[in-house]
Amino acid sequence: MLSQPQVHEPRFDDVKRGDLKTRLAGLQRRCEEAGLPVLVQIDGWECSGKGYVLTHLLRDLDPRSTSVHVFEDLSDEEREYPPSWRYWRAIPAQGQIAVFDRSVYTALMNRLDLDEADDEARLAAFAATERALTDSGMVVVKVFLDIDRDEQAKRIEQYASDAREVLLDKRDRWQNKRFKALSERFSDVLSRSNFAFSPWHVIDARHRKQASIEVLGVTCEAIEAALAAREGVAQPPIERAYGTPPSIVGQVDLSLALDDDEYDDVLDDLQKEAGALAYRLAEARIATAMVFEGMDAAGKGGTIRRLVKRIDPRLLTINPTAAPSDMAKEHHYLWRFYNNLPPRGRIAVFDRSWYGRVMVERVEEFATVPEWERAYGEINAMEKEFTDDGGLLLKFFLYIDPDEQLARFEARERDKPWKLTDEDWRNREKWDEYVAAVDEMLGRTSPDDAPWTVVAGNDKQYARVSVLRTFIEAATAALGSSDGSGKDD
């Protein structure tokens, strides 16, 4: 049996399972009304009764508000992304209940060959995911069904001798042969992922019916606690300790420029080199994400077009980030961006990105102070998982001064009025607020493995060439440090 966290003593042994099912069904309706998302992860030893427990957990729930996701071995597609990618894609929307057959941690628990650094990186990424989800209000219930080696062996033989043989695979006997080593591994992972905000419930699963009762009980209690917290007193305003950010964009030399002859001399060669490097990145199976942010009318679109002109479109996806859709609003704000991360060997360009959380959503008060304050850490964690998995991440901020922006607005008003909106003028009135938000963003989200490149944008030709050169330099460096095989899970 496992050591830490402690196995739960039966807490609901005097409660009827039917009463708990009715109670959970009532809580599901309250979750729908409150917009409360619930994620239940059911993990445990093979043959510990995960399917049985899951069946009774779901039996009386409304299927229209419930989803089930089976996380067995990684598919070929899933191997092309960072470890938490497939879980982010499956998280529940507001008011929905999602149940995972196996958890975020299953593959990690069953790996005995990871080195310490890789092990720590994966656990840190999963911890950051759970923290981001629970901070946003999601209920995360983690259950581990525990049995001993003899019980597992007995069930394997029982399943092999009746209609349940279809449920067996080679992993079941593999686990039983390595039970001692895996027990230590499971205990270690469970202990290191037993967070106050999402603790493990380790349940004695030798008696399947009682195990299902315990899972129903802890799930009901977790949802009831979350609903009660939502109905409690309002939280006091957050006091920020960051202070005034140092001026970063104010230090940019906006006089940097290229005349037409200089621009024409270098542009085509740089574009050809960028296109050739894209093929080499594909061959080396390096996922590449490029983020473009900037002041309104800073020239992001034109810069992106020049950057990708000679890149094979089969290797490339452009993601223009507009206001979130209704579906995106029902999920954590990072959900839609995880869905658009590139697989290994491909390039994704984000014309605006997840950084909207700490810029426009902050300035326009679409997000609360606690929401955008914690976003810096959430973003850093997402990007670190991407780069830890071997990805290349480039982040460009195109900066122009107010006079140049006004000149471009007036030119658009005259020549391309469809490119200018009332919102652009409103944002201009908040120039100083946006600059403060940008400076803080650049200061707090520029680690060594994913630094910001601030591009002087008053001269469009200089900005375009600068971005091309930065991509070429970064891609060349990434290829030089890559073994050409990409990481495998």
Coordinates of C-alpha atoms in Angstrom, one line a residue:
M1 CA 0.0 0.0 0.0
L2 CA 1.1 3.6 -0.5
S3 CA 2.9 5.6 2.1
Q4 CA 2.3 9.3 1.4
P5 CA -0.3 10.8 1.1
Q6 CA -2.1 8.7 3.7
V7 CA -4.7 6.3 2.4
H8 CA -8.2 7.6 3.4
E9 CA -10.0 5.7 6.1
P10 CA -13.6 5.0 5.0
R11 CA -15.5 8.2 5.7
F12 CA -18.8 7.4 4.0
D13 CA -19.3 3.8 5.1
D14 CA -22.6 4.6 6.6
V15 CA -23.9 6.5 3.6
K16 CA -26.0 4.9 0.8
R17 CA -24.4 5.1 -2.6
G18 CA -27.8 6.0 -4.2
D19 CA -28.1 9.0 -1.8
L20 CA -24.6 10.3 -2.8
K21 CA -25.5 9.9 -6.5
T22 CA -28.7 12.0 -6.0
R23 CA -26.7 14.5 -4.0
L24 CA -24.1 14.8 -6.8
A25 CA -26.8 15.2 -9.5
G26 CA -28.2 18.1 -7.5
L27 CA -24.8 19.7 -7.2
Q28 CA -24.3 19.4 -10.9
R29 CA -27.4 21.6 -11.4
R30 CA -26.0 24.1 -9.0
C31 CA -22.7 24.1 -10.8
E32 CA -24.5 24.9 -14.1
E33 CA -26.3 27.8 -12.5
A34 CA -23.1 29.1 -10.9
G35 CA -20.8 28.5 -13.9
L36 CA -18.5 26.4 -11.8
P37 CA -16.3 24.0 -13.7
V38 CA -15.4 20.6 -12.1
L39 CA -12.5 18.3 -13.1
V40 CA -12.3 14.8 -11.5
Q41 CA -9.2 12.8 -12.2
I42 CA -9.5 9.1 -11.4
D43 CA -6.1 7.3 -11.3
G44 CA -4.8 4.2 -9.6
W45 CA -3.2 0.9 -10.2
E46 CA -4.3 -1.1 -13.2
C47 CA -7.3 -3.4 -12.3
S48 CA -8.0 -1.2 -9.3
G49 CA -11.6 -0.5 -10.5
K50 CA -11.2 2.8 -12.2
G51 CA -13.9 2.0 -14.8
Y52 CA -16.3 0.7 -12.1
V53 CA -15.8 3.9 -10.0
L54 CA -16.2 6.1 -13.0
T55 CA -19.4 4.4 -14.0
H56 CA -21.1 5.0 -10.7
L57 CA -19.8 8.5 -10.5
L58 CA -21.5 9.4 -13.8
R59 CA -24.6 7.2 -13.7
D60 CA -27.0 9.9 -12.5
L61 CA -25.4 12.9 -14.0
D62 CA -26.8 14.9 -17.0
P63 CA -24.7 13.8 -20.0
R64 CA -25.3 17.2 -21.6
S65 CA -23.1 18.8 -19.0
T66 CA -20.6 16.0 -18.5
S67 CA -17.6 14.8 -20.5
V68 CA -15.4 11.8 -20.1
H69 CA -11.8 11.6 -21.4
V70 CA -9.8 8.4 -21.4
F71 CA -6.1 9.1 -21.2
E72 CA -4.3 5.9 -22.1
D73 CA -1.0 5.7 -23.9
L74 CA 0.0 8.8 -25.8
S75 CA -1.2 8.9 -29.4
D76 CA 1.2 9.8 -32.2
E77 CA -0.4 13.3 -32.4
E78 CA -0.1 13.8 -28.6
R79 CA 3.6 13.0 -28.7
E80 CA 4.2 16.0 -30.8
Y81 CA 3.2 18.5 -28.1
P82 CA 4.3 19.3 -24.5
P83 CA 3.0 16.9 -21.9
S84 CA 0.1 18.9 -20.5
W85 CA -1.2 19.8 -24.0
R86 CA -3.8 17.0 -24.2
Y87 CA -5.1 17.8 -20.7
W88 CA -5.6 21.5 -21.4
R89 CA -7.6 20.6 -24.5
A90 CA -10.0 18.5 -22.3
I91 CA -10.6 20.9 -19.4
P92 CA -14.2 21.6 -18.6
A93 CA -16.0 24.8 -19.6
Q94 CA -17.9 26.8 -17.0
G95 CA -20.7 24.9 -15.5
Q96 CA -19.5 21.6 -16.9
I97 CA -18.1 18.4 -15.2
A98 CA -15.2 16.6 -16.9
V99 CA -14.0 13.2 -15.7
F100 CA -10.6 11.9 -16.6
D101 CA -10.1 8.1 -16.7
R102 CA -6.4 8.3 -15.6
S103 CA -4.9 11.6 -14.7
V104 CA -2.4 14.2 -15.7
Y105 CA 0.2 12.2 -13.8
T106 CA -0.4 8.7 -15.1
A107 CA 2.4 8.6 -17.7
L108 CA 4.7 10.2 -15.2
M109 CA 3.9 7.7 -12.5
N110 CA 4.7 4.8 -14.8
R111 CA 8.0 6.1 -16.0
L112 CA 11.0 4.6 -14.2
D113 CA 13.5 6.0 -16.8
L114 CA 13.2 9.7 -16.5
D115 CA 16.2 11.7 -15.4
E116 CA 15.8 14.1 -12.5
A117 CA 15.7 17.3 -14.5
D118 CA 13.0 16.0 -16.8
D119 CA 11.0 14.6 -13.9
E120 CA 11.1 17.9 -12.1
A121 CA 10.2 19.9 -15.2
R122 CA 7.1 17.7 -15.9
L123 CA 5.9 17.9 -12.3
A124 CA 6.4 21.6 -12.3
A125 CA 4.4 22.0 -15.5
F126 CA 1.5 19.9 -14.1
A127 CA 1.6 21.8 -10.8
A128 CA 1.4 25.1 -12.7
T129 CA -1.6 23.8 -14.7
E130 CA -3.5 22.8 -11.6
R131 CA -2.7 26.0 -9.9
A132 CA -3.9 28.1 -12.8
L133 CA -7.1 26.1 -13.0
T134 CA -7.9 26.2 -9.3
D135 CA -7.0 29.9 -9.1
S136 CA -9.5 30.5 -11.8
G137 CA -12.2 28.8 -9.7
M138 CA -12.2 25.3 -11.1
V139 CA -12.8 22.4 -8.7
V140 CA -10.0 19.8 -9.2
V141 CA -10.5 16.4 -7.5
K142 CA -7.7 13.9 -7.7
V143 CA -8.4 10.3 -6.7
F144 CA -5.9 7.4 -6.6
L145 CA -7.4 3.9 -6.2
D146 CA -4.9 1.8 -4.2
I147 CA -4.6 -2.0 -4.1
D148 CA -1.8 -4.3 -3.1
R149 CA 0.2 -6.6 -5.4
D150 CA -1.7 -9.8 -4.4
E151 CA -5.1 -8.1 -5.1
Q152 CA -3.9 -6.8 -8.4
A153 CA -2.6 -10.3 -9.4
K154 CA -5.9 -11.9 -8.3
R155 CA -8.0 -9.4 -10.4
I156 CA -5.8 -9.9 -13.4
E157 CA -6.5 -13.7 -13.3
Q158 CA -10.2 -13.1 -12.7
Y159 CA -10.4 -10.7 -15.7
A160 CA -8.5 -13.2 -17.9
S161 CA -10.9 -15.9 -17.2
D162 CA -14.2 -14.1 -18.0
A163 CA -15.7 -11.6 -20.3
R164 CA -13.6 -8.8 -18.8
E165 CA -10.5 -10.2 -20.6
V166 CA -11.0 -7.4 -23.1
L167 CA -10.1 -4.9 -20.4
L168 CA -6.6 -6.4 -19.9
D169 CA -3.5 -5.4 -21.8
K170 CA 0.2 -6.0 -21.4
R171 CA 0.5 -2.9 -19.0
D172 CA -1.4 -4.8 -16.3
R173 CA 1.0 -7.7 -16.0
W174 CA 3.9 -5.3 -16.5
Q175 CA 2.8 -3.3 -13.5
N176 CA 2.4 -6.4 -11.3
K177 CA 5.9 -7.6 -12.1
R178 CA 7.4 -4.2 -11.1
F179 CA 5.0 -3.6 -8.3
K180 CA 7.6 -2.7 -5.7
A181 CA 9.5 -0.2 -7.8
L182 CA 6.3 1.3 -9.1
S183 CA 4.8 1.6 -5.6
E184 CA 7.8 3.7 -4.6
R185 CA 7.5 5.7 -7.8
F186 CA 3.7 6.3 -7.3
S187 CA 4.3 7.4 -3.7
D188 CA 6.9 9.8 -4.8
V189 CA 4.8 11.4 -7.5
L190 CA 1.7 11.5 -5.3
S191 CA 3.6 13.2 -2.5
R192 CA 5.2 15.8 -4.7
S193 CA 1.8 16.6 -6.3
N194 CA -0.3 16.6 -3.2
F195 CA -1.0 20.4 -3.2
A196 CA -3.1 22.2 -0.7
F197 CA -5.2 23.6 -3.7
S198 CA -5.6 20.1 -5.2
P199 CA -4.8 17.3 -2.8
W200 CA -4.8 13.6 -3.6
H201 CA -7.5 11.4 -2.2
V202 CA -5.9 7.9 -1.9
I203 CA -8.7 5.4 -1.5
D204 CA -8.5 1.8 -0.5
A205 CA -10.0 0.0 -3.6
R206 CA -9.9 -3.6 -2.4
H207 CA -13.7 -3.3 -2.0
R208 CA -15.0 -1.8 -5.3
K209 CA -18.4 -0.7 -4.0
Q210 CA -17.0 1.1 -1.0
A211 CA -14.3 2.8 -3.2
S212 CA -17.1 4.1 -5.5
I213 CA -18.9 5.5 -2.4
E214 CA -15.8 7.2 -1.2
V215 CA -15.1 8.8 -4.6
L216 CA -18.7 10.1 -4.8
G217 CA -18.4 11.5 -1.2
V218 CA -15.1 13.4 -1.7
T219 CA -16.4 14.8 -5.0
C220 CA -19.6 16.0 -3.4
E221 CA -17.6 17.6 -0.5
A222 CA -15.2 19.4 -2.9
I223 CA -18.0 20.9 -5.0
E224 CA -20.0 21.9 -1.9
A225 CA -17.0 23.7 -0.4
A226 CA -16.4 25.6 -3.7
L227 CA -20.0 26.6 -4.0
A228 CA -20.0 27.8 -0.3
A229 CA -16.8 29.8 -1.0
R230 CA -18.4 31.5 -3.9
E231 CA -21.4 32.5 -1.8
G232 CA -19.2 33.9 0.9
V233 CA -18.1 37.5 1.6
A234 CA -16.4 39.5 -1.2
Q235 CA -12.6 39.4 -1.2
P236 CA -10.8 42.6 -0.2
P237 CA -9.0 44.4 -3.0
I238 CA -5.6 43.0 -3.8
E239 CA -2.6 45.1 -2.7
R240 CA 0.1 44.9 -5.4
A241 CA 3.8 44.9 -4.3
Y242 CA 5.3 45.2 -7.8
G243 CA 5.6 49.0 -7.7
T244 CA 6.4 51.2 -10.7
P245 CA 7.9 49.2 -13.5
P246 CA 11.2 50.3 -15.0
S247 CA 11.0 52.0 -18.3
I248 CA 11.9 49.5 -21.1
V249 CA 10.2 50.7 -24.2
G250 CA 11.3 54.3 -23.4
Q251 CA 14.9 53.2 -23.9
V252 CA 14.3 52.0 -27.5
D253 CA 16.1 54.0 -30.1
L254 CA 13.3 54.9 -32.5
S255 CA 15.7 56.8 -34.9
L256 CA 16.9 53.4 -36.2
A257 CA 16.0 53.2 -39.9
L258 CA 16.9 51.7 -43.3
D259 CA 16.7 53.6 -46.5
D260 CA 15.1 52.0 -49.6
D261 CA 18.3 50.8 -51.1
E262 CA 19.6 49.2 -47.9
Y263 CA 16.2 47.5 -47.4
D264 CA 16.0 46.2 -51.0
D265 CA 19.6 44.9 -50.8
V266 CA 19.0 42.6 -47.8
L267 CA 15.3 41.7 -47.7
D268 CA 15.1 38.9 -50.3
D269 CA 18.3 37.1 -49.1
L270 CA 17.0 37.2 -45.5
Q271 CA 13.6 35.8 -46.5
K272 CA 15.3 33.0 -48.5
E273 CA 17.4 32.2 -45.4
A274 CA 14.4 32.2 -43.2
G275 CA 12.6 29.8 -45.6
A276 CA 15.5 27.4 -45.6
L277 CA 15.7 27.5 -41.8
A278 CA 12.1 26.6 -41.6
Y279 CA 12.8 23.3 -43.4
R280 CA 15.7 22.6 -41.1
L281 CA 13.5 23.2 -38.1
A282 CA 11.0 20.8 -39.5
E283 CA 13.7 18.2 -40.1
A284 CA 15.0 18.6 -36.5
R285 CA 11.4 18.3 -35.2
I286 CA 11.6 21.7 -33.3
A287 CA 8.3 23.3 -32.6
T288 CA 8.5 27.1 -33.1
A289 CA 6.1 29.7 -31.7
M290 CA 6.5 33.4 -32.6
V291 CA 4.5 36.0 -30.7
F292 CA 3.9 39.5 -32.1
E293 CA 2.6 42.2 -29.8
G294 CA 2.9 46.0 -30.2
M295 CA 1.2 49.3 -30.0
D296 CA -1.8 49.8 -32.4
A297 CA -0.6 50.5 -35.9
A298 CA 3.0 49.4 -35.0
G299 CA 3.2 47.2 -38.2
K300 CA 2.7 43.7 -36.9
G301 CA 0.8 42.5 -39.9
G302 CA 3.3 43.8 -42.5
T303 CA 6.2 42.5 -40.4
I304 CA 4.7 39.0 -40.2
R305 CA 4.0 38.9 -44.0
R306 CA 7.7 39.7 -44.8
L307 CA 8.9 37.2 -42.2
V308 CA 6.9 34.3 -43.6
K309 CA 7.0 35.1 -47.3
R310 CA 9.5 32.3 -48.2
I311 CA 8.4 29.8 -45.5
D312 CA 6.6 26.8 -46.9
P313 CA 2.9 27.4 -45.9
R314 CA 2.6 23.6 -45.1
L315 CA 4.9 24.2 -42.2
L316 CA 3.2 27.3 -40.9
T317 CA 0.0 28.4 -39.1
I318 CA -0.9 32.1 -38.5
N319 CA -3.1 32.7 -35.5
P320 CA -4.7 36.1 -35.5
T321 CA -6.0 36.7 -31.9
A322 CA -9.2 38.6 -31.8
A323 CA -11.6 39.0 -28.9
P324 CA -12.4 35.5 -27.4
S325 CA -15.3 33.6 -28.8
D326 CA -18.2 32.5 -26.6
M327 CA -16.6 29.1 -26.3
A328 CA -13.2 30.6 -25.3
K329 CA -14.9 32.8 -22.6
E330 CA -16.3 29.6 -21.0
H331 CA -12.8 28.2 -20.5
H332 CA -9.6 29.4 -18.8
Y333 CA -8.0 32.1 -20.9
L334 CA -5.0 30.0 -21.8
W335 CA -7.2 27.2 -23.2
R336 CA -7.5 28.6 -26.7
F337 CA -3.8 29.2 -26.9
Y338 CA -2.9 25.7 -25.9
N339 CA -5.2 24.5 -28.7
N340 CA -3.1 26.5 -31.1
L341 CA 0.5 25.6 -30.0
P342 CA 2.5 24.1 -32.9
P343 CA 3.5 20.4 -33.0
R344 CA 7.1 19.5 -33.4
G345 CA 8.6 20.6 -36.7
R346 CA 5.9 23.2 -37.3
I347 CA 5.8 27.0 -36.9
A348 CA 2.9 28.9 -35.3
V349 CA 2.7 32.7 -35.5
F350 CA 0.5 34.6 -33.0
D351 CA -0.6 38.0 -34.2
R352 CA -1.4 39.1 -30.6
S353 CA -1.5 36.4 -28.0
W354 CA -2.0 35.3 -24.4
Y355 CA -0.3 38.6 -23.4
G356 CA -3.6 40.3 -24.0
R357 CA -4.4 39.2 -20.4
V358 CA -1.8 41.6 -19.0
M359 CA -2.3 44.4 -21.5
V360 CA -5.7 45.1 -23.0
E361 CA -7.6 43.1 -20.4
R362 CA -5.7 44.8 -17.6
V363 CA -6.1 48.4 -19.0
E364 CA -9.7 48.0 -20.1
E365 CA -10.6 46.1 -16.9
F366 CA -11.9 43.1 -18.7
A367 CA -9.9 41.1 -16.1
T368 CA -9.8 41.7 -12.4
V369 CA -6.6 42.7 -10.7
P370 CA -6.1 39.2 -9.1
E371 CA -6.7 37.6 -12.6
W372 CA -4.1 39.6 -14.5
E373 CA -1.7 39.8 -11.5
R374 CA -1.4 36.0 -11.4
A375 CA -1.3 35.7 -15.2
Y376 CA 2.4 36.6 -15.3
G377 CA 3.3 33.4 -13.4
E378 CA 0.8 31.4 -15.5
I379 CA 2.2 32.6 -18.7
N380 CA 5.8 32.0 -17.6
A381 CA 4.9 28.4 -16.6
M382 CA 3.2 27.7 -20.0
E383 CA 6.1 29.1 -21.9
K384 CA 8.6 27.2 -19.8
E385 CA 6.9 23.9 -20.5
F386 CA 7.0 24.7 -24.2
T387 CA 10.8 25.5 -24.2
D388 CA 11.6 22.6 -21.7
D389 CA 10.0 20.3 -24.3
G390 CA 12.5 21.5 -26.9
G391 CA 10.4 24.3 -28.5
L392 CA 11.7 27.6 -29.8
L393 CA 9.8 30.6 -28.6
L394 CA 10.3 34.1 -30.0
K395 CA 8.5 37.1 -28.7
F396 CA 8.5 40.4 -30.5
F397 CA 7.1 43.7 -29.2
L398 CA 6.9 46.4 -31.9
Y399 CA 7.1 49.9 -30.4
I400 CA 6.3 53.2 -32.0
D401 CA 6.0 56.6 -30.4
P402 CA 2.7 58.6 -30.2
D403 CA 3.5 60.9 -33.0
E404 CA 4.2 58.1 -35.4
Q405 CA 1.0 56.3 -34.3
L406 CA -1.0 59.4 -35.0
A407 CA 0.5 59.8 -38.5
R408 CA -0.4 56.2 -39.2
F409 CA -3.9 56.5 -37.9
E410 CA -4.4 59.6 -40.1
A411 CA -3.0 57.7 -43.1
R412 CA -5.4 54.8 -42.5
E413 CA -8.3 57.1 -42.0
R414 CA -7.5 58.6 -45.4
D415 CA -6.4 55.5 -47.4
K416 CA -7.6 52.4 -45.5
P417 CA -10.5 53.3 -43.3
W418 CA -11.4 49.7 -42.7
K419 CA -8.2 49.3 -40.7
L420 CA -9.0 52.0 -38.2
T421 CA -11.7 51.6 -35.5
D422 CA -13.1 53.6 -32.7
E423 CA -11.3 51.3 -30.3
D424 CA -8.0 52.3 -31.8
W425 CA -8.7 56.0 -30.9
R426 CA -9.9 55.0 -27.4
N427 CA -6.8 53.0 -26.8
R428 CA -4.6 55.9 -27.9
E429 CA -6.2 58.0 -25.1
K430 CA -4.8 55.5 -22.6
W431 CA -1.3 55.5 -24.0
D432 CA 0.4 56.0 -20.7
E433 CA -1.6 53.2 -19.1
Y434 CA -0.7 50.8 -21.9
V435 CA 3.0 51.8 -21.7
A436 CA 3.0 51.0 -18.0
A437 CA 1.4 47.6 -18.6
V438 CA 3.8 46.9 -21.4
D439 CA 6.9 47.8 -19.3
E440 CA 5.7 45.5 -16.5
M441 CA 4.9 42.7 -18.9
L442 CA 8.4 42.9 -20.5
G443 CA 10.0 43.0 -17.1
R444 CA 8.1 40.1 -15.6
T445 CA 7.9 37.7 -18.6
S446 CA 11.4 37.7 -20.2
P447 CA 13.3 34.7 -18.8
D448 CA 16.5 33.6 -20.4
D449 CA 14.8 30.8 -22.5
A450 CA 12.0 33.1 -23.8
P451 CA 13.2 36.7 -23.7
W452 CA 11.3 39.6 -25.4
T453 CA 12.8 41.3 -28.4
V454 CA 11.7 45.0 -28.4
V455 CA 11.8 46.2 -31.9
A456 CA 12.1 49.9 -32.9
G457 CA 9.1 50.3 -35.2
N458 CA 9.0 53.9 -36.3
D459 CA 10.7 52.8 -39.5
K460 CA 8.8 49.8 -40.9
Q461 CA 11.6 48.7 -43.1
Y462 CA 14.1 48.6 -40.1
A463 CA 11.5 46.6 -38.0
R464 CA 10.9 44.0 -40.7
V465 CA 14.6 43.4 -41.2
S466 CA 15.3 43.3 -37.5
V467 CA 12.7 40.6 -37.0
L468 CA 14.0 38.5 -39.8
R469 CA 17.5 38.7 -38.5
T470 CA 16.4 37.8 -35.0
F471 CA 14.5 34.7 -36.3
I472 CA 17.5 33.6 -38.3
E473 CA 19.9 34.0 -35.4
A474 CA 17.6 32.2 -32.9
A475 CA 16.7 29.3 -35.4
T476 CA 20.4 28.8 -36.2
A477 CA 21.2 28.6 -32.5
A478 CA 18.4 26.2 -31.8
L479 CA 19.5 23.9 -34.6
G480 CA 23.0 24.1 -33.3
S481 CA 22.0 22.9 -29.9
S482 CA 19.4 20.3 -31.1
D483 CA 20.2 16.6 -31.5
G484 CA 17.8 16.5 -34.4
S485 CA 15.5 14.0 -32.8
G486 CA 13.1 16.0 -30.8
K487 CA 12.0 14.9 -27.3
D488 CA 9.8 11.8 -26.9
D489 CA 7.4 11.1 -24.1

